[in-house]
Coordinates of C-alpha atoms and ligand atoms in Angstrom, one line a residue:
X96 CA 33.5 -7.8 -16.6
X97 CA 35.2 -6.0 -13.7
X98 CA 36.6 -2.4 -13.5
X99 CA 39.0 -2.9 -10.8
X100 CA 41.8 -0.8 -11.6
X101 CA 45.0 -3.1 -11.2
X102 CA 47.9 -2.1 -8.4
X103 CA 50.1 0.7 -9.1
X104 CA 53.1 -0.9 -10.6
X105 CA 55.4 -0.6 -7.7
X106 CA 58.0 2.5 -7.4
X107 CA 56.7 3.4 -10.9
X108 CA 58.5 6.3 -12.8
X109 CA 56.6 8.0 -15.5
X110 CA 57.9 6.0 -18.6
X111 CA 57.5 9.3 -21.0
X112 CA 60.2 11.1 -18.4
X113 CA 62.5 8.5 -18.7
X114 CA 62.4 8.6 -22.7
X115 CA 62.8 12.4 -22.6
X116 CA 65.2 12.4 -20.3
X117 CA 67.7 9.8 -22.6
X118 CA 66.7 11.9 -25.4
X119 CA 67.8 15.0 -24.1
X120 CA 70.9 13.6 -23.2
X121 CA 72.0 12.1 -26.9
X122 CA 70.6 15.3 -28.2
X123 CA 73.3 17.1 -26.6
X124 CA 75.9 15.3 -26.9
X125 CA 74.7 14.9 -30.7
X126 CA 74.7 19.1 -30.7
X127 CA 70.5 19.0 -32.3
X128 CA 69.5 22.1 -32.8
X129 CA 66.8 23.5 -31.5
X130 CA 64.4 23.5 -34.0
X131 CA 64.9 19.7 -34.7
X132 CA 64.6 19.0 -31.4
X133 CA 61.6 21.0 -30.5
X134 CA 59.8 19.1 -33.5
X135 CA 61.0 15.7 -31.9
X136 CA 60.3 16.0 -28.0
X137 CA 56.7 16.3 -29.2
X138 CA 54.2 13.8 -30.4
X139 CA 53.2 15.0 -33.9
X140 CA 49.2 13.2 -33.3
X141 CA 47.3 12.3 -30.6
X142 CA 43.8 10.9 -30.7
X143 CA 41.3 9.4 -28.1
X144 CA 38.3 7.7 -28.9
X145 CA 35.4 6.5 -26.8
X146 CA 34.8 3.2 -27.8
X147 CA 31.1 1.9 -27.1
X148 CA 30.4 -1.9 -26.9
X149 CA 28.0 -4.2 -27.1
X150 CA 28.8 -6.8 -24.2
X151 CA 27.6 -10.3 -24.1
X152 CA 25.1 -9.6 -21.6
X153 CA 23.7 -7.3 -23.4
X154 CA 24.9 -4.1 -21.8
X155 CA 27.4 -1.4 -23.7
X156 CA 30.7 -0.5 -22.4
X157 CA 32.3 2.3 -23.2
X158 CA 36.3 2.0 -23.7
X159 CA 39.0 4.6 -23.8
X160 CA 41.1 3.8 -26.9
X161 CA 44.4 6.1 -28.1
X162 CA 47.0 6.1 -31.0
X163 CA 49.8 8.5 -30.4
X164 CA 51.8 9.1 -34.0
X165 CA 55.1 10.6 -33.2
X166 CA 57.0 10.9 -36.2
X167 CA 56.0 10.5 -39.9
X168 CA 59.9 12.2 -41.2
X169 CA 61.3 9.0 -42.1
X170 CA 58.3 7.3 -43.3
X171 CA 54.8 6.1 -42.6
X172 CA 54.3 5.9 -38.7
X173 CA 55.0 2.3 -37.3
X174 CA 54.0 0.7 -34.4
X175 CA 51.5 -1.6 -32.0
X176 CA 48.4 -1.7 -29.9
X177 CA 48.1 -3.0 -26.6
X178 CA 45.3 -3.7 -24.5
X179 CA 45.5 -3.3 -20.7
X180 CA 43.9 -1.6 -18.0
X181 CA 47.3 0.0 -17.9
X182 CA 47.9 2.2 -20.8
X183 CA 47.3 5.5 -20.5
X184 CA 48.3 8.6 -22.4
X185 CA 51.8 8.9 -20.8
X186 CA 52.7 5.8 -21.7
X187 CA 51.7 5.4 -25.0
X188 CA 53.2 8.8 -26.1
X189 CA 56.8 7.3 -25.1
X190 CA 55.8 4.1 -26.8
X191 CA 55.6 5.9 -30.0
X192 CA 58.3 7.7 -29.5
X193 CA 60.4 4.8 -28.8
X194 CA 58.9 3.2 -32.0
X195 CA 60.4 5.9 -33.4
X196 CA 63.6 5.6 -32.5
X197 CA 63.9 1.5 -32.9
X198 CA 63.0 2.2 -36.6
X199 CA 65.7 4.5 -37.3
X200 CA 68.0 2.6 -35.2
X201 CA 67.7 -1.0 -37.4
X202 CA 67.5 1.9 -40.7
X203 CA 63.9 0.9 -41.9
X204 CA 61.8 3.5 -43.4
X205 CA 59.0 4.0 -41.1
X206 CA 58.3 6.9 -38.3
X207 CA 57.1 5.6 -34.7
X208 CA 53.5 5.5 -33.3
X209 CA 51.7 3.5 -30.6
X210 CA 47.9 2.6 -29.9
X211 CA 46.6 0.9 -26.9
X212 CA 42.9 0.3 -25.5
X213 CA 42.2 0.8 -21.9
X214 CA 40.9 -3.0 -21.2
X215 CA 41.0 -5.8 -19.4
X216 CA 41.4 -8.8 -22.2
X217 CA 41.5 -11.0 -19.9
X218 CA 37.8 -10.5 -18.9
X219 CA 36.3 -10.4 -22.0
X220 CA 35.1 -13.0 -24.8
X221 CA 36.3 -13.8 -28.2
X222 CA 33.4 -11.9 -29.7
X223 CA 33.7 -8.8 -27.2
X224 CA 37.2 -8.5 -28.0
X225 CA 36.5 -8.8 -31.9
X226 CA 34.0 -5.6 -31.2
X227 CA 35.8 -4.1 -29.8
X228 CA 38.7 -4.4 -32.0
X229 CA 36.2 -3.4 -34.9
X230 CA 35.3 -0.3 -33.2
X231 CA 38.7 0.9 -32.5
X232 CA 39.7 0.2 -36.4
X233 CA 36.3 2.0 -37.4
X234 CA 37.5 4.9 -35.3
X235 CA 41.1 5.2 -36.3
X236 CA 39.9 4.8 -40.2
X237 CA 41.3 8.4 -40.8
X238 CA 44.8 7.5 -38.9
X239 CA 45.6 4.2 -40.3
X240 CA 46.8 3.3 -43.7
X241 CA 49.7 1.2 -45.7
X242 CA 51.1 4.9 -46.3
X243 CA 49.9 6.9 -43.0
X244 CA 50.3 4.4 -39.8
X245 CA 50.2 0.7 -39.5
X246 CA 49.5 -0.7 -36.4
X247 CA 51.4 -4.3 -35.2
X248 CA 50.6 -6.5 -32.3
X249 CA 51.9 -5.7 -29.0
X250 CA 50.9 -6.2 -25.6
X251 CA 47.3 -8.6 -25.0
X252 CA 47.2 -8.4 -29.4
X253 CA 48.5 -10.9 -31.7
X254 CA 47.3 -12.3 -35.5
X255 CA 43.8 -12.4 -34.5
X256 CA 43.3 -8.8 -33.3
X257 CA 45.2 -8.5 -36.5
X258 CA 43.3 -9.9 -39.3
X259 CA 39.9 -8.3 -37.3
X260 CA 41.6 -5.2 -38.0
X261 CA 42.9 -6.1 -41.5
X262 CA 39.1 -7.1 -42.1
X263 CA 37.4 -3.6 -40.9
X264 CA 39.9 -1.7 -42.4
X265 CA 39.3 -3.5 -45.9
X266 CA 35.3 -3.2 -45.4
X267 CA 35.4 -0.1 -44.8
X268 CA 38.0 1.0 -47.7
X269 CA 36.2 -1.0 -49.7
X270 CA 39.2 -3.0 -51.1
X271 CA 41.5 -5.6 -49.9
X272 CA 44.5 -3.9 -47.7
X273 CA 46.1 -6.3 -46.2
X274 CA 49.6 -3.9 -45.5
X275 CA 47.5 -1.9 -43.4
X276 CA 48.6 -3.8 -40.2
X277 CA 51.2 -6.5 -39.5
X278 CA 51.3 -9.1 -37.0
X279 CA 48.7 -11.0 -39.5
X280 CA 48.2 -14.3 -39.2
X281 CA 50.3 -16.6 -42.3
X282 CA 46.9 -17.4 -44.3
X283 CA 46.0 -13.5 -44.3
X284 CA 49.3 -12.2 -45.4
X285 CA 51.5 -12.2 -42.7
X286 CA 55.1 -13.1 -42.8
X287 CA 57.0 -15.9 -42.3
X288 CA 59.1 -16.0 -38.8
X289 CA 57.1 -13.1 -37.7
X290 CA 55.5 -14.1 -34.1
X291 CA 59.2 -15.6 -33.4
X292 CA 60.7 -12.2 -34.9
X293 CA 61.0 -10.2 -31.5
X294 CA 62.6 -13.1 -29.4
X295 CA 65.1 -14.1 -31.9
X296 CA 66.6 -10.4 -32.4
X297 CA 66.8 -10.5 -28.7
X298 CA 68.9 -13.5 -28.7
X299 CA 70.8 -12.5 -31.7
X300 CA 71.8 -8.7 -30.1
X301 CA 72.5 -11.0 -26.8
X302 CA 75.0 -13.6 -28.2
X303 CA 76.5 -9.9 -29.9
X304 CA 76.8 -8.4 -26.4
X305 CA 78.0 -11.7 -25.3
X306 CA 80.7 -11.3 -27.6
X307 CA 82.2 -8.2 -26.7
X308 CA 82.0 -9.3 -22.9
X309 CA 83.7 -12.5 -23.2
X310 CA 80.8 -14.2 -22.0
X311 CA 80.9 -17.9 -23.2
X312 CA 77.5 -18.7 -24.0
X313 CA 78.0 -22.4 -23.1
X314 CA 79.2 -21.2 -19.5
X315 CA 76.4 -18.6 -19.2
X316 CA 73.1 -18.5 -17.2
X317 CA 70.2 -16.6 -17.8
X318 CA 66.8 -15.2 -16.0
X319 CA 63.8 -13.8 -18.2
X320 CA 61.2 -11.9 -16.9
X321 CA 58.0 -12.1 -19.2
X322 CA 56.8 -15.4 -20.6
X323 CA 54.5 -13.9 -23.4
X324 CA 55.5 -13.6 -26.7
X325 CA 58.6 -11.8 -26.3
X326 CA 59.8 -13.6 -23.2
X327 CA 59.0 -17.1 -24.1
X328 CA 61.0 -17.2 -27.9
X329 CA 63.8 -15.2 -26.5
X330 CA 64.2 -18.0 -23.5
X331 CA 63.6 -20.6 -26.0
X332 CA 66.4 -19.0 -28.3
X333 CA 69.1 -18.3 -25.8
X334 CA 68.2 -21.7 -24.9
X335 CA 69.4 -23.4 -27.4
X336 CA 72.4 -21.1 -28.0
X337 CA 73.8 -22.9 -25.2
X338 CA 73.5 -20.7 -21.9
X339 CA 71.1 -22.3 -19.1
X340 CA 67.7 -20.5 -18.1
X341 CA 67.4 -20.4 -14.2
X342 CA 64.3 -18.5 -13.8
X343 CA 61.4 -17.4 -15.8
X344 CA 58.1 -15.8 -15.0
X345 CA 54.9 -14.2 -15.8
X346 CA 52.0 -12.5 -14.4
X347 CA 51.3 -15.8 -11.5
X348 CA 55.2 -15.0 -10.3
X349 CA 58.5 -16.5 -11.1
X350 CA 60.0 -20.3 -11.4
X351 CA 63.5 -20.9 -10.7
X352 CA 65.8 -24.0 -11.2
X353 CA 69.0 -23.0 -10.4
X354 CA 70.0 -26.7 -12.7
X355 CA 67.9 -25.1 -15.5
X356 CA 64.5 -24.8 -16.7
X357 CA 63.1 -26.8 -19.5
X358 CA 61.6 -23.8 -22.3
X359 CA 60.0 -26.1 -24.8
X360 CA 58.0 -27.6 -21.9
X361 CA 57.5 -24.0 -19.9
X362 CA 56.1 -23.0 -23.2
X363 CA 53.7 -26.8 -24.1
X364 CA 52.4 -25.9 -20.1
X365 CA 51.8 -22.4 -20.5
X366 CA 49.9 -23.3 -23.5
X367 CA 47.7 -25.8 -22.2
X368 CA 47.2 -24.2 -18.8
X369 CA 45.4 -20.8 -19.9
X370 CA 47.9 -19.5 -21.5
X371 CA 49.8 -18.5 -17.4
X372 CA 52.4 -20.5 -15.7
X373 CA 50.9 -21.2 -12.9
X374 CA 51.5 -24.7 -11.3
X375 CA 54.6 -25.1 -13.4
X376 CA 56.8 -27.7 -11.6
X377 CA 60.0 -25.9 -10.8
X378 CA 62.7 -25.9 -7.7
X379 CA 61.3 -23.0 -6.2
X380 CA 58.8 -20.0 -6.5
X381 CA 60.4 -16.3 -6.7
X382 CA 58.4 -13.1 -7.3
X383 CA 59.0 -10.9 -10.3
X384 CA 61.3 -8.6 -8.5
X385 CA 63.4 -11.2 -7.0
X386 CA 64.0 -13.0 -10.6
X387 CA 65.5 -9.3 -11.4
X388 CA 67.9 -9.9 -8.9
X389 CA 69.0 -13.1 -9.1
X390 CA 72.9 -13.7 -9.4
X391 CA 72.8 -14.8 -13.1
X392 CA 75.5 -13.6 -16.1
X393 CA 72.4 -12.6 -18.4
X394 CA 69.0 -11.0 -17.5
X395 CA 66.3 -10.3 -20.0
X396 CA 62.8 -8.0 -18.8
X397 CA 60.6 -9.2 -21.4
X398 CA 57.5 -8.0 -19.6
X399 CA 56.9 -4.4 -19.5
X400 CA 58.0 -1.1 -18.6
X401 CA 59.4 0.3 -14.8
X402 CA 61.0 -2.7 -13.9
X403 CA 64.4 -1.9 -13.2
X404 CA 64.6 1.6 -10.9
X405 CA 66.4 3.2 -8.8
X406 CA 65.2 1.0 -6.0
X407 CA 66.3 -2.2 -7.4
X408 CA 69.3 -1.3 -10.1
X409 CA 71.8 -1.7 -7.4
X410 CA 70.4 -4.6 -6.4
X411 CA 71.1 -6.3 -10.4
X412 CA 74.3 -9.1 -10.3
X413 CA 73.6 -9.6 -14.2
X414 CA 76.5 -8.3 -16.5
X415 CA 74.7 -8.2 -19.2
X416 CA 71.0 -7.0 -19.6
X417 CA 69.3 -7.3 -22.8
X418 CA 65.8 -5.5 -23.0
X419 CA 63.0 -7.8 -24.5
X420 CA 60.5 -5.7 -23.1
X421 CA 59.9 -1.5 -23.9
X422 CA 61.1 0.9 -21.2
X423 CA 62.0 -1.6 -18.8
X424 CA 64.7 0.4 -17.1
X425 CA 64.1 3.8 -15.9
X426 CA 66.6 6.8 -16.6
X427 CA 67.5 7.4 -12.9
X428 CA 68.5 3.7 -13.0
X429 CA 70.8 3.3 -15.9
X430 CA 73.1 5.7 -14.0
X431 CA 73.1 3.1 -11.2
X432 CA 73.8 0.6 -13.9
X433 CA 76.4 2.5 -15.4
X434 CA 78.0 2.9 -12.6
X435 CA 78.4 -0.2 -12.0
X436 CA 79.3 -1.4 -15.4
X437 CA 76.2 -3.6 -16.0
X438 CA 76.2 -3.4 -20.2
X439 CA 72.2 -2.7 -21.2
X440 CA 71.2 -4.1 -24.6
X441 CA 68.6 -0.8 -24.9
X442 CA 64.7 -1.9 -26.1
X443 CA 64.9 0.1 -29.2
X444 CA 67.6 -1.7 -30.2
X445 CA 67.4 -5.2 -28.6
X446 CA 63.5 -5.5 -29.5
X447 CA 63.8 -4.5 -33.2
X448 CA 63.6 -7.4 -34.8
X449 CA 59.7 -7.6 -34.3
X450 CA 59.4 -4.3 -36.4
X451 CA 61.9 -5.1 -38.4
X452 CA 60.2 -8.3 -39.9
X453 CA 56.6 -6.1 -39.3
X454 CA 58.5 -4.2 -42.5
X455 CA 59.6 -7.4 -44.6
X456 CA 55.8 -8.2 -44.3
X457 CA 54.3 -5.0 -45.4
X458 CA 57.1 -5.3 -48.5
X459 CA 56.0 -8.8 -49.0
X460 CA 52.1 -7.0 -48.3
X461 CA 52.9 -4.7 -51.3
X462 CA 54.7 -6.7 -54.0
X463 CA 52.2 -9.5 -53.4
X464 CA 55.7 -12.4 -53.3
X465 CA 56.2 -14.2 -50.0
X466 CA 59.8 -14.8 -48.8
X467 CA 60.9 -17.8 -46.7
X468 CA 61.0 -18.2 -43.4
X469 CA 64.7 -18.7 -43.9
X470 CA 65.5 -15.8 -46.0
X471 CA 63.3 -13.8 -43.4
X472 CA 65.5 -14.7 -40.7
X473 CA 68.6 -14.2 -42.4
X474 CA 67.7 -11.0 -43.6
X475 CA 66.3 -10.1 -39.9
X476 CA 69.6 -11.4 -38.3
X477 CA 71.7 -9.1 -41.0
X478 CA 69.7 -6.2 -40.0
X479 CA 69.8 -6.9 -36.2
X480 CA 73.6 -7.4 -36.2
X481 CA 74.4 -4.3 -38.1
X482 CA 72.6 -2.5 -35.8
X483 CA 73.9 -3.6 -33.0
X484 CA 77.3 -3.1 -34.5
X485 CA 76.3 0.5 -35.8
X486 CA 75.5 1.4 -31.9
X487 CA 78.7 -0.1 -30.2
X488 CA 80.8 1.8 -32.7
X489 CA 78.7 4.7 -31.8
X490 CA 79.3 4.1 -28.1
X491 CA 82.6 3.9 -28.6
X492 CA 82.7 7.3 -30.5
X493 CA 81.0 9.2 -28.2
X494 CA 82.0 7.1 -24.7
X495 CA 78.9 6.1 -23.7
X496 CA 76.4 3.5 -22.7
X497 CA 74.7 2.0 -25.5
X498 CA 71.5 3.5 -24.6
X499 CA 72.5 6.4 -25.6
X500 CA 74.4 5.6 -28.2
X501 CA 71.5 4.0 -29.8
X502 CA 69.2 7.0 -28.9
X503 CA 72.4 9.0 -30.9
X504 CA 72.4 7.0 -33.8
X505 CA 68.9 7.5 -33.7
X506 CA 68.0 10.6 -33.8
X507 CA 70.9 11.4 -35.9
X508 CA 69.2 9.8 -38.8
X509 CA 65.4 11.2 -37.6
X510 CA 66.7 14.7 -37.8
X511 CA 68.7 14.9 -40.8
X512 CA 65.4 13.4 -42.4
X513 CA 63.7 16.0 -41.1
X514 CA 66.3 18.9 -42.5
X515 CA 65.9 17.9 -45.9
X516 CA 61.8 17.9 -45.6
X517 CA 62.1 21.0 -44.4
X518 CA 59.5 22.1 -41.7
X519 CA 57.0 24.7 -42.6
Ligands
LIG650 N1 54.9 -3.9 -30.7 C1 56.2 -4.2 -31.3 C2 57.2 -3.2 -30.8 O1 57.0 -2.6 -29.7 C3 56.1 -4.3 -32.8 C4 55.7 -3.1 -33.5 C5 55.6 -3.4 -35.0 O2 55.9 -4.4 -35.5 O3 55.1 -2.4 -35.7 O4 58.2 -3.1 -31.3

């Protein structure tokens, strides 16, 4: 495999900056005092492992693999692992403090943590990935547990990774623990309506936001950024909810049909074609900056962080922007977007509905009863609404963006959590 470093992501900002920087503010306005907050700006674990690995050829690699556990107050820590020759410390500490603050925001009773392995997945085999996977589990045996941290797909991950982990973790317990991760494929315990659970909350918090702008869905038009997990259901979704997709886009660039693109059959090509766009048949070809800026009533970055700066945020025509992916807008550009009145669904709350069904599996994990895909949905869409609902009202209270009214009702719940533990 190659070591190539990928390009610096262009005009990056350093994503744990722009969490502190929101937290700060809602801590203020929120009045935190200082020992809650000193707890809460920093990560309460950090590990890094050296991961060796058996390659095909015969060689051993050795990867860099982390898990950052922010909070346990409210609960077990909660969160997923990503594999990219991108993650680095930084990074993965705001990640799990983000996942902190999406759990309290959608009220489920889990703290925030992250993981990520410094790889290229790309590059490897099924069985070098399924070592390597192994490895990381064997190494993070101490960290993870149904009642300490349980991991959940995320970037480059999905059911696979999963139920490799679910399987090392059970050998090496010596019993069957199938709550330790979720994200598990159906047949190994996972959830009903969990690999769609991410896209649909996104939709769901959109046709919300929709709401309160007066934006008729039927009228509307959309651009995605991202066509993986995230980005693909949430195009599908808003899809059918009426409004017409105009551009997606992954990793090969962006697609745009300003009559509207087809999801079902973006998603049936992506499939067969390696699992990447390219090729796809559309008007024209864009690049994943210009998608951002297309003149379009709804935008969705569903593909990862540092997308939206301050070098682009003026640049945005969207009214509405509803964040699939995590920490796609920097701080210094939601003041640019404030400004000029462009309404941001924030990540930890638009997002949610991934961890949010991640928790109706570990319940379903637990009582050893499986729920419907159709009650899981219409629990998920309960939850997902309320929040969103919970965070206007608070936006309206205090008089600011949702961001930070989310970040507000967040740590409002965090910290009182943490006043009746008690820290000693
Ligand atoms: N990786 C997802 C996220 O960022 C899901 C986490 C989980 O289900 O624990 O929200």
């Amino acid at each position: 495999m190659s070591y190539q470093e990928p390009a610096p992501i262009k005009n990056q900002e350093n994503p744990f900056e722009s969490m502190m920087s929101r937290f700060d503010e809602a801590a203020r306005i929120l009045g935190l005092d200082k020992n809650s907050y000193n707890v809460l700006k920093s990560p309460a674990k950090t590990v890094i492992v050296s991961l060796p690995v058996i390659m095909d050829d015969g060689t051993v690699q050795v990867f860099e693999g982390y898990r950052v556990v922010h909070s346990q107050a409210m609960g077990p820590s909660k969160g997923g692992i990503r594999y990219s020759m991108d993650v680095h410390l930084d990074e993965v500490k705001a990640l799990a403090a983000w996942m902190t603050w999406k759990c309290a925001v959608v009220g489920i009773p889990y703290g925030g943590g992250k993981g990520g392995i410094k790889c290229d997945p790309r590059s490897m085999s099924k069985g070098e990935l399924e070592r390597l996977t192994r490895a990381y589990t064997g190494a993070m045996r101490d960290v993870f547990g149904p009642e300490k941290d349980i991991p959940a797909p995320d970037m480059n991950t999905g059911p696979q990774e999963m139920a490799w982990l679910m399987d090392e973790y059970s050998k090496i317990q010596g019993l069957y623990t199938p709550a330790v991760t979720t994200g598990k494929p159906l047949v190994l315990g996972g959830s009903s309506g969990r690999v769609e659970a991410t896209g649909r909350g996104v939709m769901v918090t959109a046709r919300a936001a929709m709401g309160k702008l007066g934006i008729n869905p039927m009228e509307a038009t959309c651009a995605v950024q991202g066509f993986g997990n995230v980005g693909s259901i949430s195009a599908k979704l808003i899809q059918l909810q009426g409004l017409k997709i105009v551009a997606i886009s992954d990793i090969t660039g962006g697609y745009y049909d300003p009559k509207g693109i087809d999801i079902e059959a973006a998603i049936a090509y992506r499939n067969q074609n390696g699992g990447t766009l390219e090729g796809f048949n559309a008007e024209s070809r864009i690049t994943n900056e210009e998608i951002l800026e297309l003149d379009v009533d709804v935008l969705v970055p569903a593909a990862m962080e540092d997308q939206i700066t301050k070098h682009n945020a003026a640049k945005i025509k969207a009214k509405l922007i509803v964040e699939g992916a995590n920490g796609p807008t920097s701080a210094n550009a939601d003041l640019i977007l404030n400004e000029n009145n462009v309404m941001v669904v924030p990540d930890i709350l638009a997002n949610a509905g991934g961890v949010t069904v991640s928790y109706f599996e570990w319940v379903q994990n637990k009582i050893g009863y499986y729920w419907t895909e159709e009650r899981v949905h219409r629990r998920a869409d309960r939850t997902m609404k309320q929040a969103f609902e919970e965070v206007y009202a608070a936006s309206q209270k205090y008089g600011t963006s949702l961001r930070i009214a989310a970040y507000i009702v967040a740590i409002d719940k965090v910290s009182k959590a943490l006043a009746y533990r008690g820290v000693f």
